[in-house]
Amino acid sequence: MNLSALFKDQVLLICIGAWVLITSSYFVFVAAGYAVSPIAENGLDSLLTIYLPVLILTVFLLLYLTRNREQVAWSKVFNVDKSKAKKEAWLTVGYLLLTQLILGLGFNMGLHFPGTDVYSSGSHSQVDVWTWALTYTFIYTLLPILWLWQKGFSFRKLFSSFNWLRDGWIIVAYWALDFFGPIISGGADFFGGISIAQYAQGIPWGIFINSLGAGLPVVIMMHIIFIPRIALIFENKLTVIFLGGLFYSLFSLFDQGVDYSSLSVGLTSFTYIIMTQTLVGMGKATFTVVTGNPFIHFITLHIISARVPFDTRMYIDIFKLKSSLKTDIPAA
């Protein structure tokens, strides 16, 4: 990676500057005594112990390990017209931001169930889950796919380009990191208190629900529509990855634990989300940028890894799988 070229990339520098400004604002707001939403508590600890390590391990390390790989044929594989890529990328950002504002402010729906609420045992019904999952499926999966088909996009061509054997080590290593990491660190209470029968039902059920409501929407909107178009505009991989991270942070504006009920708590929520989820999104984007496979992040840094230890107990409780859990279930 040519460092001198990186620092000549004005778009990358603007992205870095914006992130630093927003991150600094979070700490200024907290120091000034602004109200802090549930998700935004202990921001410094989270940044240092979770999000910066994610950035190092999933962005810089992976870029280094795959530095000799050929460029992805974005136009061919994703059927993108380079002359329209910039317009379509901005259209995607506008669509995402508008729909997130409507769903988040109007209907209390975020990217991961239960939206802006923090889950506690018995506080949500099966109807709430299905309403969230089907709404997100329709707005961020079905409608965008119809648009892609009109553009000549082909899933058959996309899947034929995947090299699962070459990318197997990435999938295994990063799946293990993202699955066991939250458990070992104590961030997810996964083992204990659940029967084998509950695990057998709860894990695939949670993967299915989260795939509808969160996984496939991010795959389609970010990894199949946004990233390939940005990759045709900017040659610098890190610029594409940073923009992908910012895009994902917009997808997370109304995730569980945020609070926009007042200006002060809204500012800490917003700045915390941009500060942290941009880094997570950069990790997700890197998998697609270096492999051309938009589903690797789905396996390693989204649904099949992290959401399993975080959400399995919640779905067992909501769907009453085998037996109800008696204890409160901490939010993811």
Coordinates of N, CA and C in Angstrom, one line a residue, residues 81-307:
D81 N -22.7 0.3 -15.1 CA -22.3 1.2 -16.1 C -21.5 2.3 -15.4
K82 N -20.2 2.4 -15.8 CA -19.3 3.4 -15.1 C -19.8 4.8 -15.3
S83 N -20.4 5.1 -16.4 CA -20.9 6.5 -16.6 C -22.0 6.9 -15.7
K84 N -22.7 5.9 -15.2 CA -23.9 6.2 -14.3 C -23.6 5.8 -12.8
A85 N -22.4 5.4 -12.6 CA -22.0 4.8 -11.2 C -22.2 5.9 -10.2
K86 N -21.7 7.1 -10.4 CA -21.7 8.2 -9.4 C -23.1 8.6 -9.1
K87 N -24.0 8.7 -10.1 CA -25.4 9.1 -9.9 C -26.1 8.0 -9.1
E88 N -25.9 6.8 -9.5 CA -26.6 5.7 -8.8 C -26.1 5.5 -7.4
A89 N -24.8 5.8 -7.1 CA -24.3 5.7 -5.8 C -25.0 6.7 -4.9
W90 N -25.1 8.0 -5.4 CA -25.7 9.0 -4.6 C -27.2 8.7 -4.4
L91 N -27.8 8.1 -5.4 CA -29.3 7.8 -5.3 C -29.4 6.7 -4.2
T92 N -28.5 5.8 -4.1 CA -28.6 4.8 -3.1 C -28.5 5.4 -1.7
V93 N -27.5 6.3 -1.6 CA -27.4 7.0 -0.3 C -28.6 7.8 0.1
G94 N -29.2 8.5 -0.9 CA -30.4 9.2 -0.6 C -31.6 8.4 -0.2
Y95 N -31.7 7.2 -0.9 CA -32.8 6.3 -0.6 C -32.6 5.7 0.8
L96 N -31.4 5.3 1.1 CA -31.2 4.8 2.4 C -31.5 5.8 3.5
L97 N -31.0 7.0 3.4 CA -31.1 8.0 4.4 C -32.6 8.4 4.6
L98 N -33.3 8.5 3.5 CA -34.8 8.9 3.6 C -35.6 7.8 4.3
T99 N -35.3 6.5 3.8 CA -36.1 5.4 4.4 C -35.7 5.2 5.9
Q100 N -34.5 5.4 6.2 CA -34.1 5.2 7.6 C -34.7 6.2 8.5
L101 N -34.8 7.5 8.1 CA -35.5 8.5 8.8 C -37.0 8.2 9.0
I102 N -37.6 7.7 8.0 CA -39.0 7.3 8.1 C -39.2 6.1 9.0
L103 N -38.4 5.1 8.8 CA -38.6 3.9 9.6 C -38.2 4.1 11.1
G104 N -37.1 4.9 11.3 CA -36.6 5.1 12.6 C -37.4 6.0 13.4
L105 N -37.6 7.2 12.9 CA -38.4 8.2 13.6 C -39.9 7.9 13.6
G106 N -40.4 7.4 12.6 CA -41.8 7.1 12.5 C -42.3 5.8 13.1
F107 N -41.5 4.8 12.9 CA -41.9 3.4 13.3 C -41.0 2.7 14.3
N108 N -40.0 3.4 14.8 CA -39.1 2.8 15.8 C -38.4 1.5 15.3
M109 N -38.0 1.5 14.0 CA -37.4 0.3 13.4 C -35.9 0.6 13.1
G110 N -35.0 -0.2 13.6 CA -33.6 0.0 13.2 C -33.1 -1.3 12.4
L111 N -31.8 -1.3 12.1 CA -31.3 -2.3 11.3 C -31.4 -3.7 11.9
H112 N -31.1 -3.7 13.3 CA -31.2 -5.0 14.0 C -32.4 -4.9 15.0
F113 N -33.2 -5.9 15.0 CA -34.3 -6.0 15.9 C -33.8 -6.0 17.3
P114 N -34.4 -5.2 18.3 CA -35.7 -4.5 18.2 C -35.6 -3.0 17.9
G115 N -34.7 -2.7 17.0 CA -34.7 -1.3 16.6 C -34.1 -0.4 17.6
T116 N -34.7 0.8 17.9 CA -34.1 1.7 18.8 C -34.3 1.3 20.3
D117 N -35.1 0.3 20.6 CA -35.3 -0.1 21.9 C -34.2 -1.0 22.4
V118 N -34.0 -1.2 23.7 CA -33.1 -2.2 24.3 C -34.0 -3.3 24.7
Y119 N -33.7 -4.5 24.2 CA -34.6 -5.7 24.5 C -34.5 -6.1 26.0
S120 N -35.6 -6.4 26.5 CA -35.7 -7.1 27.8 C -36.8 -8.1 27.7
S121 N -36.7 -9.2 28.5 CA -37.5 -10.4 28.3 C -39.0 -10.0 28.3
G122 N -39.7 -10.5 27.3 CA -41.1 -10.3 27.2 C -41.6 -8.9 26.7
S123 N -40.7 -8.1 26.3 CA -41.1 -6.7 25.9 C -41.5 -6.6 24.4
H124 N -41.3 -7.7 23.6 CA -41.6 -7.6 22.2 C -42.3 -8.9 21.9
S125 N -43.2 -8.8 20.9 CA -44.0 -10.0 20.4 C -43.5 -10.5 19.1
Q126 N -44.0 -11.7 18.7 CA -43.7 -12.2 17.4 C -44.1 -11.3 16.3
V127 N -45.2 -10.7 16.5 CA -45.7 -9.7 15.5 C -44.7 -8.6 15.3
D128 N -44.1 -8.1 16.3 CA -43.1 -7.1 16.2 C -41.9 -7.6 15.4
V129 N -41.5 -8.8 15.6 CA -40.4 -9.4 14.8 C -40.7 -9.5 13.3
W130 N -41.9 -10.0 13.0 CA -42.2 -10.2 11.6 C -42.5 -8.9 10.9
T131 N -43.0 -7.9 11.6 CA -43.2 -6.6 11.1 C -41.9 -6.0 10.7
W132 N -40.9 -6.0 11.6 CA -39.6 -5.5 11.3 C -39.0 -6.3 10.1
A133 N -38.9 -7.6 10.2 CA -38.2 -8.4 9.2 C -38.8 -8.2 7.8
L134 N -40.1 -8.2 7.7 CA -40.8 -8.1 6.4 C -40.7 -6.7 5.8
T135 N -40.8 -5.7 6.7 CA -40.6 -4.3 6.2 C -39.2 -4.1 5.6
Y136 N -38.2 -4.5 6.4 CA -36.9 -4.4 5.9 C -36.6 -5.2 4.6
T137 N -37.2 -6.4 4.6 CA -37.0 -7.2 3.4 C -37.6 -6.5 2.1
F138 N -38.8 -5.9 2.3 CA -39.5 -5.3 1.2 C -38.7 -4.0 0.7
I139 N -38.3 -3.2 1.7 CA -37.7 -1.9 1.4 C -36.3 -2.0 0.9
Y140 N -35.5 -2.9 1.5 CA -34.1 -3.0 1.3 C -33.6 -4.2 0.5
T141 N -34.5 -5.2 0.2 CA -34.1 -6.3 -0.5 C -35.0 -6.4 -1.8
L142 N -36.3 -6.6 -1.7 CA -37.1 -6.8 -2.9 C -37.1 -5.6 -3.8
L143 N -37.4 -4.4 -3.3 CA -37.4 -3.3 -4.2 C -36.1 -3.0 -4.9
P144 N -35.0 -3.0 -4.1 CA -33.6 -2.8 -4.8 C -33.3 -3.9 -5.8
I145 N -33.8 -5.2 -5.6 CA -33.5 -6.3 -6.5 C -34.3 -6.0 -7.8
L146 N -35.5 -5.6 -7.7 CA -36.3 -5.2 -8.9 C -35.6 -4.1 -9.7
W147 N -35.0 -3.2 -9.0 CA -34.2 -2.1 -9.7 C -33.0 -2.7 -10.4
L148 N -32.3 -3.6 -9.7 CA -31.1 -4.2 -10.2 C -31.4 -5.0 -11.5
W149 N -32.5 -5.7 -11.5 CA -32.9 -6.5 -12.6 C -33.2 -5.6 -13.8
Q150 N -33.8 -4.5 -13.6 CA -34.0 -3.5 -14.7 C -32.7 -3.0 -15.3
K151 N -31.6 -3.0 -14.5 CA -30.3 -2.6 -14.9 C -29.5 -3.8 -15.6
G152 N -30.1 -4.9 -15.6 CA -29.5 -6.1 -16.3 C -28.6 -6.9 -15.3
F153 N -28.7 -6.7 -14.0 CA -27.9 -7.4 -13.1 C -28.4 -8.9 -13.0
S154 N -27.4 -9.8 -12.9 CA -27.7 -11.2 -12.9 C -27.0 -11.9 -11.7
F155 N -27.8 -12.5 -10.8 CA -27.3 -13.3 -9.7 C -26.5 -14.5 -10.2
R156 N -26.9 -15.0 -11.3 CA -26.1 -16.2 -11.9 C -24.7 -15.8 -12.2
K157 N -24.5 -14.6 -12.8 CA -23.2 -14.2 -13.2 C -22.4 -13.8 -11.9
L158 N -23.1 -13.2 -10.9 CA -22.4 -12.9 -9.7 C -21.9 -14.2 -9.0
F159 N -22.8 -15.2 -8.8 CA -22.4 -16.4 -8.1 C -21.3 -17.2 -8.8
S160 N -21.3 -17.1 -10.1 CA -20.3 -17.8 -10.9 C -18.9 -17.2 -10.8
S161 N -18.8 -16.0 -10.2 CA -17.5 -15.3 -10.1 C -16.9 -15.6 -8.7
F162 N -17.6 -16.3 -7.8 CA -17.1 -16.5 -6.5 C -16.0 -17.6 -6.5
N163 N -15.0 -17.4 -5.7 CA -14.0 -18.4 -5.5 C -13.9 -18.8 -4.0
W164 N -14.8 -19.7 -3.6 CA -15.0 -20.1 -2.2 C -13.8 -20.8 -1.7
L165 N -13.1 -21.6 -2.5 CA -11.9 -22.3 -2.0 C -10.8 -21.3 -1.7
R166 N -10.6 -20.3 -2.6 CA -9.5 -19.4 -2.4 C -9.8 -18.5 -1.1
D167 N -11.1 -18.2 -0.9 CA -11.4 -17.4 0.2 C -11.8 -18.1 1.5
G168 N -11.6 -19.5 1.5 CA -12.0 -20.3 2.6 C -11.3 -19.9 3.9
W169 N -10.0 -19.5 3.8 CA -9.3 -19.2 5.1 C -9.8 -17.9 5.7
I170 N -10.3 -17.0 4.8 CA -10.8 -15.7 5.3 C -12.1 -16.0 6.1
I171 N -13.0 -16.8 5.5 CA -14.2 -17.2 6.1 C -14.1 -17.8 7.4
V172 N -13.2 -18.9 7.5 CA -13.0 -19.6 8.7 C -12.4 -18.7 9.8
A173 N -11.3 -18.0 9.5 CA -10.6 -17.2 10.5 C -11.5 -16.1 11.0
Y174 N -12.1 -15.4 10.2 CA -12.9 -14.2 10.6 C -14.3 -14.6 11.2
W175 N -14.8 -15.7 10.8 CA -16.0 -16.2 11.4 C -15.7 -16.6 12.9
A176 N -14.6 -17.3 13.1 CA -14.2 -17.7 14.5 C -14.0 -16.5 15.3
L177 N -13.3 -15.5 14.8 CA -13.0 -14.3 15.5 C -14.3 -13.5 15.9
D178 N -15.2 -13.4 15.0 CA -16.4 -12.7 15.3 C -17.5 -13.4 16.1
F179 N -17.4 -14.8 16.0 CA -18.3 -15.6 16.8 C -17.8 -15.7 18.3
F180 N -16.6 -16.1 18.4 CA -16.1 -16.4 19.8 C -15.6 -15.1 20.5
G181 N -15.2 -14.1 19.8 CA -14.8 -12.9 20.4 C -15.7 -12.3 21.4
P182 N -17.0 -12.0 21.0 CA -18.0 -11.5 21.9 C -18.2 -12.4 23.1
I183 N -18.2 -13.7 22.9 CA -18.4 -14.6 24.0 C -17.3 -14.6 25.0
I184 N -16.0 -14.7 24.5 CA -14.9 -14.7 25.4 C -14.7 -13.4 26.1
S185 N -15.1 -12.2 25.5 CA -14.9 -10.9 26.1 C -16.1 -10.6 27.1
G186 N -17.1 -11.5 27.1 CA -18.2 -11.3 28.0 C -19.3 -10.4 27.4
G187 N -19.2 -10.0 26.1 CA -20.2 -9.2 25.5 C -21.5 -9.9 25.1
A188 N -21.4 -11.2 25.0 CA -22.6 -11.9 24.6 C -22.7 -13.1 25.6
D189 N -23.9 -13.3 26.2 CA -24.2 -14.4 27.1 C -24.8 -15.5 26.3
F190 N -24.0 -16.4 25.7 CA -24.4 -17.4 24.8 C -24.5 -18.8 25.4
F191 N -23.5 -19.2 26.1 CA -23.5 -20.5 26.7 C -24.1 -20.5 28.1
G192 N -24.9 -21.6 28.4 CA -25.5 -21.7 29.7 C -26.9 -21.3 29.8
G193 N -27.7 -22.1 30.4 CA -29.1 -21.7 30.6 C -30.0 -22.0 29.5
I194 N -29.5 -22.6 28.4 CA -30.3 -22.9 27.3 C -30.1 -24.4 27.0
S195 N -31.2 -25.1 26.7 CA -31.1 -26.5 26.4 C -30.6 -26.8 25.0
I196 N -30.2 -28.0 24.7 CA -29.8 -28.4 23.4 C -30.9 -28.2 22.4
A197 N -32.1 -28.6 22.8 CA -33.2 -28.4 21.9 C -33.5 -26.9 21.5
Q198 N -33.3 -26.1 22.5 CA -33.5 -24.6 22.2 C -32.4 -24.1 21.3
Y199 N -31.2 -24.5 21.5 CA -30.1 -24.1 20.6 C -30.4 -24.6 19.2
A200 N -30.9 -25.9 19.1 CA -31.1 -26.5 17.8 C -32.2 -25.7 17.0
Q201 N -33.1 -25.1 17.7 CA -34.2 -24.3 17.0 C -33.8 -22.8 17.0
G202 N -33.2 -22.3 18.1 CA -33.0 -20.9 18.2 C -31.9 -20.4 17.2
I203 N -30.8 -21.1 17.0 CA -29.8 -20.6 16.2 C -30.2 -20.5 14.7
P204 N -30.7 -21.6 14.1 CA -31.2 -21.4 12.7 C -32.3 -20.4 12.5
W205 N -33.2 -20.4 13.6 CA -34.3 -19.4 13.5 C -33.8 -18.0 13.6
G206 N -32.9 -17.7 14.4 CA -32.3 -16.4 14.5 C -31.6 -16.0 13.3
I207 N -30.8 -17.0 12.7 CA -30.1 -16.7 11.4 C -31.1 -16.3 10.3
F208 N -32.2 -17.1 10.2 CA -33.3 -16.8 9.2 C -33.9 -15.5 9.4
I209 N -34.3 -15.1 10.6 CA -35.0 -13.9 10.9 C -34.0 -12.7 10.6
N210 N -32.8 -12.8 11.1 CA -31.8 -11.7 10.9 C -31.4 -11.6 9.5
S211 N -31.4 -12.7 8.7 CA -31.1 -12.6 7.3 C -32.2 -11.8 6.6
L212 N -33.4 -12.0 6.9 CA -34.5 -11.2 6.3 C -34.4 -9.7 6.7
G213 N -34.2 -9.5 8.0 CA -34.3 -8.1 8.4 C -33.1 -7.3 8.4
A214 N -31.9 -7.9 8.4 CA -30.7 -7.2 8.5 C -29.6 -7.7 7.5
G215 N -29.4 -9.0 7.3 CA -28.3 -9.5 6.5 C -28.5 -9.2 5.0
L216 N -29.6 -9.6 4.4 CA -29.8 -9.4 3.0 C -30.0 -8.0 2.6
P217 N -30.7 -7.1 3.5 CA -30.7 -5.7 3.2 C -29.3 -5.1 3.0
V218 N -28.4 -5.4 3.9 CA -27.1 -4.9 3.9 C -26.3 -5.4 2.7
V219 N -26.5 -6.7 2.4 CA -25.8 -7.4 1.2 C -26.2 -6.6 -0.1
I220 N -27.6 -6.4 -0.2 CA -28.1 -5.8 -1.5 C -27.7 -4.3 -1.5
M221 N -28.1 -3.6 -0.5 CA -27.9 -2.1 -0.6 C -26.4 -1.7 -0.6
M222 N -25.6 -2.3 0.3 CA -24.2 -1.8 0.5 C -23.3 -2.6 -0.4
H223 N -23.4 -3.9 -0.4 CA -22.3 -4.7 -1.1 C -22.6 -5.0 -2.5
I224 N -23.8 -5.0 -3.0 CA -24.1 -5.2 -4.4 C -24.4 -4.0 -5.1
I225 N -25.0 -3.0 -4.5 CA -25.3 -1.7 -5.2 C -24.3 -0.6 -4.9
F226 N -24.0 -0.3 -3.7 CA -23.2 0.9 -3.3 C -21.7 0.6 -3.6
I227 N -21.1 -0.4 -3.0 CA -19.7 -0.6 -3.1 C -19.2 -0.8 -4.6
P228 N -19.8 -1.6 -5.4 CA -19.3 -1.7 -6.8 C -19.3 -0.4 -7.6
R229 N -20.3 0.5 -7.3 CA -20.3 1.8 -8.0 C -19.2 2.7 -7.5
I230 N -19.0 2.7 -6.2 CA -18.0 3.5 -5.6 C -16.6 3.0 -6.1
A231 N -16.5 1.7 -6.2 CA -15.2 1.1 -6.6 C -14.8 1.5 -8.0
L232 N -15.8 1.8 -8.9 CA -15.5 2.2 -10.2 C -15.2 3.7 -10.3
I233 N -15.5 4.4 -9.2 CA -15.2 5.9 -9.2 C -13.8 6.1 -8.6
F234 N -13.5 5.4 -7.6 CA -12.2 5.6 -6.8 C -11.3 4.4 -7.0
E235 N -10.1 4.6 -7.4 CA -9.1 3.5 -7.5 C -8.6 3.0 -6.2
N236 N -8.5 3.9 -5.2 CA -7.9 3.6 -3.9 C -8.9 2.7 -3.1
K237 N -8.5 1.5 -2.8 CA -9.3 0.6 -2.0 C -9.7 1.1 -0.7
L238 N -8.8 1.8 0.0 CA -9.1 2.3 1.3 C -10.2 3.4 1.3
T239 N -10.2 4.2 0.2 CA -11.3 5.2 0.0 C -12.6 4.5 -0.1
V240 N -12.7 3.5 -0.9 CA -13.9 2.7 -1.1 C -14.4 2.1 0.2
I241 N -13.4 1.5 0.9 CA -13.7 0.9 2.2 C -14.3 1.9 3.2
F242 N -13.7 3.1 3.3 CA -14.1 4.2 4.2 C -15.5 4.6 3.8
L243 N -15.8 4.8 2.5 CA -17.1 5.3 2.1 C -18.1 4.2 2.4
G244 N -17.7 2.9 2.3 CA -18.6 1.8 2.6 C -18.9 1.8 4.1
G245 N -17.9 2.2 4.9 CA -18.1 2.3 6.4 C -19.1 3.4 6.7
L246 N -19.0 4.5 6.1 CA -19.9 5.6 6.3 C -21.3 5.2 5.9
F247 N -21.4 4.5 4.8 CA -22.7 4.1 4.3 C -23.4 3.2 5.4
Y248 N -22.6 2.2 5.9 CA -23.1 1.3 6.9 C -23.5 2.1 8.2
S249 N -22.8 3.1 8.5 CA -23.2 3.9 9.7 C -24.6 4.6 9.5
L250 N -24.9 5.0 8.3 CA -26.2 5.5 8.1 C -27.3 4.4 8.2
F251 N -26.9 3.2 7.9 CA -27.8 2.0 8.1 C -28.1 1.8 9.6
S252 N -27.2 2.3 10.4 CA -27.3 1.9 11.8 C -27.8 3.1 12.7
L253 N -28.2 4.2 12.1 CA -28.6 5.4 12.8 C -29.7 5.1 13.9
F254 N -30.5 4.1 13.6 CA -31.6 3.8 14.5 C -31.5 2.4 15.1
D255 N -30.3 2.0 15.3 CA -30.1 0.7 15.9 C -30.5 0.7 17.4
Q256 N -30.6 -0.5 18.0 CA -31.1 -0.6 19.3 C -30.2 0.2 20.3
G257 N -30.9 0.9 21.2 CA -30.2 1.7 22.2 C -30.0 3.2 21.9
V258 N -30.3 3.6 20.7 CA -30.1 5.0 20.4 C -31.4 5.8 20.9
D259 N -31.2 7.1 21.1 CA -32.3 7.9 21.6 C -32.2 9.2 21.0
Y260 N -33.3 9.6 20.3 CA -33.3 11.0 19.7 C -34.5 11.8 20.3
S261 N -34.8 11.6 21.5 CA -35.9 12.2 22.2 C -35.6 13.7 22.5
S262 N -34.3 14.0 22.6 CA -33.9 15.4 22.9 C -32.6 15.7 22.1
L263 N -32.3 17.0 22.0 CA -31.1 17.4 21.3 C -29.8 16.8 21.9
S264 N -29.7 16.9 23.2 CA -28.4 16.4 23.8 C -28.2 14.9 23.6
V265 N -29.3 14.1 24.0 CA -29.1 12.7 23.9 C -29.1 12.3 22.4
G266 N -29.7 13.0 21.5 CA -29.7 12.7 20.1 C -28.2 12.9 19.5
L267 N -27.6 14.0 20.0 CA -26.2 14.2 19.6 C -25.2 13.1 20.0
T268 N -25.4 12.7 21.2 CA -24.5 11.6 21.7 C -24.8 10.3 20.9
S269 N -26.1 10.0 20.6 CA -26.4 8.9 19.9 C -25.9 8.9 18.5
F270 N -26.1 10.0 17.8 CA -25.6 10.2 16.4 C -24.1 10.1 16.3
T271 N -23.4 10.8 17.1 CA -21.9 10.8 17.1 C -21.4 9.5 17.4
Y272 N -22.0 8.8 18.4 CA -21.5 7.4 18.8 C -21.7 6.5 17.6
I273 N -22.8 6.5 17.0 CA -23.1 5.6 15.9 C -22.1 5.8 14.7
I274 N -21.9 7.1 14.3 CA -20.9 7.4 13.3 C -19.5 6.9 13.7
M275 N -19.1 7.2 15.0 CA -17.8 6.9 15.5 C -17.5 5.4 15.4
T276 N -18.5 4.6 15.8 CA -18.2 3.2 15.9 C -18.7 2.4 14.7
Q277 N -19.8 2.6 14.2 CA -20.3 1.8 13.1 C -19.6 2.1 11.8
T278 N -19.0 3.2 11.6 CA -18.2 3.4 10.4 C -17.0 2.4 10.4
L279 N -16.4 2.2 11.6 CA -15.3 1.2 11.7 C -15.8 -0.2 11.4
V280 N -17.0 -0.5 12.0 CA -17.6 -1.9 11.7 C -17.9 -2.0 10.2
G281 N -18.5 -1.0 9.7 CA -18.8 -1.0 8.2 C -17.6 -1.1 7.3
M282 N -16.5 -0.5 7.8 CA -15.3 -0.6 7.0 C -14.8 -2.1 7.0
G283 N -14.9 -2.7 8.1 CA -14.6 -4.1 8.2 C -15.4 -5.0 7.2
K284 N -16.7 -4.7 7.2 CA -17.6 -5.4 6.3 C -17.3 -5.1 4.9
A285 N -17.0 -3.9 4.5 CA -16.7 -3.5 3.2 C -15.5 -4.1 2.6
T286 N -14.5 -4.3 3.5 CA -13.2 -4.9 3.1 C -13.3 -6.2 2.5
F287 N -14.2 -7.1 3.1 CA -14.3 -8.4 2.5 C -14.8 -8.4 1.1
T288 N -15.7 -7.5 0.7 CA -16.2 -7.4 -0.6 C -15.2 -6.8 -1.5
V289 N -14.5 -5.7 -1.1 CA -13.5 -5.0 -1.9 C -12.4 -5.9 -2.3
V290 N -11.9 -6.8 -1.4 CA -10.8 -7.6 -1.7 C -11.1 -9.0 -2.4
T291 N -12.4 -9.4 -2.2 CA -12.8 -10.7 -2.8 C -13.8 -10.6 -3.9
G292 N -14.6 -9.5 -3.9 CA -15.7 -9.4 -4.9 C -16.9 -10.3 -4.5
N293 N -16.8 -10.9 -3.4 CA -17.9 -11.7 -2.9 C -18.7 -11.0 -1.8
P294 N -19.9 -10.5 -2.1 CA -20.7 -9.7 -1.1 C -21.3 -10.5 0.0
F295 N -21.1 -11.8 0.0 CA -21.7 -12.7 1.0 C -20.7 -13.1 2.1
I296 N -19.4 -12.8 1.9 CA -18.4 -13.2 2.9 C -18.7 -12.4 4.2
H297 N -19.0 -11.1 4.1 CA -19.2 -10.3 5.3 C -20.4 -10.9 6.0
F298 N -21.4 -11.4 5.3 CA -22.6 -11.9 5.9 C -22.3 -13.1 6.8
I299 N -21.3 -13.9 6.4 CA -20.9 -15.1 7.1 C -20.0 -14.7 8.3
T300 N -19.1 -13.8 8.0 CA -18.0 -13.5 9.0 C -18.2 -12.3 9.9
L301 N -18.9 -11.3 9.5 CA -19.0 -10.1 10.4 C -20.4 -9.5 10.4
H302 N -21.4 -10.4 10.3 CA -22.8 -9.9 10.4 C -23.7 -10.9 11.0
I303 N -24.3 -11.7 10.2 CA -25.4 -12.5 10.6 C -25.0 -13.9 11.2
I304 N -24.2 -14.7 10.5 CA -24.0 -16.0 10.9 C -22.9 -16.1 12.0
S305 N -22.2 -15.0 12.2 CA -21.2 -15.0 13.3 C -21.7 -14.2 14.4
A306 N -21.6 -12.9 14.4 CA -21.9 -12.1 15.6 C -23.3 -12.1 16.1
R307 N -24.3 -12.1 15.2 CA -25.7 -12.1 15.6 C -26.1 -13.4 16.3

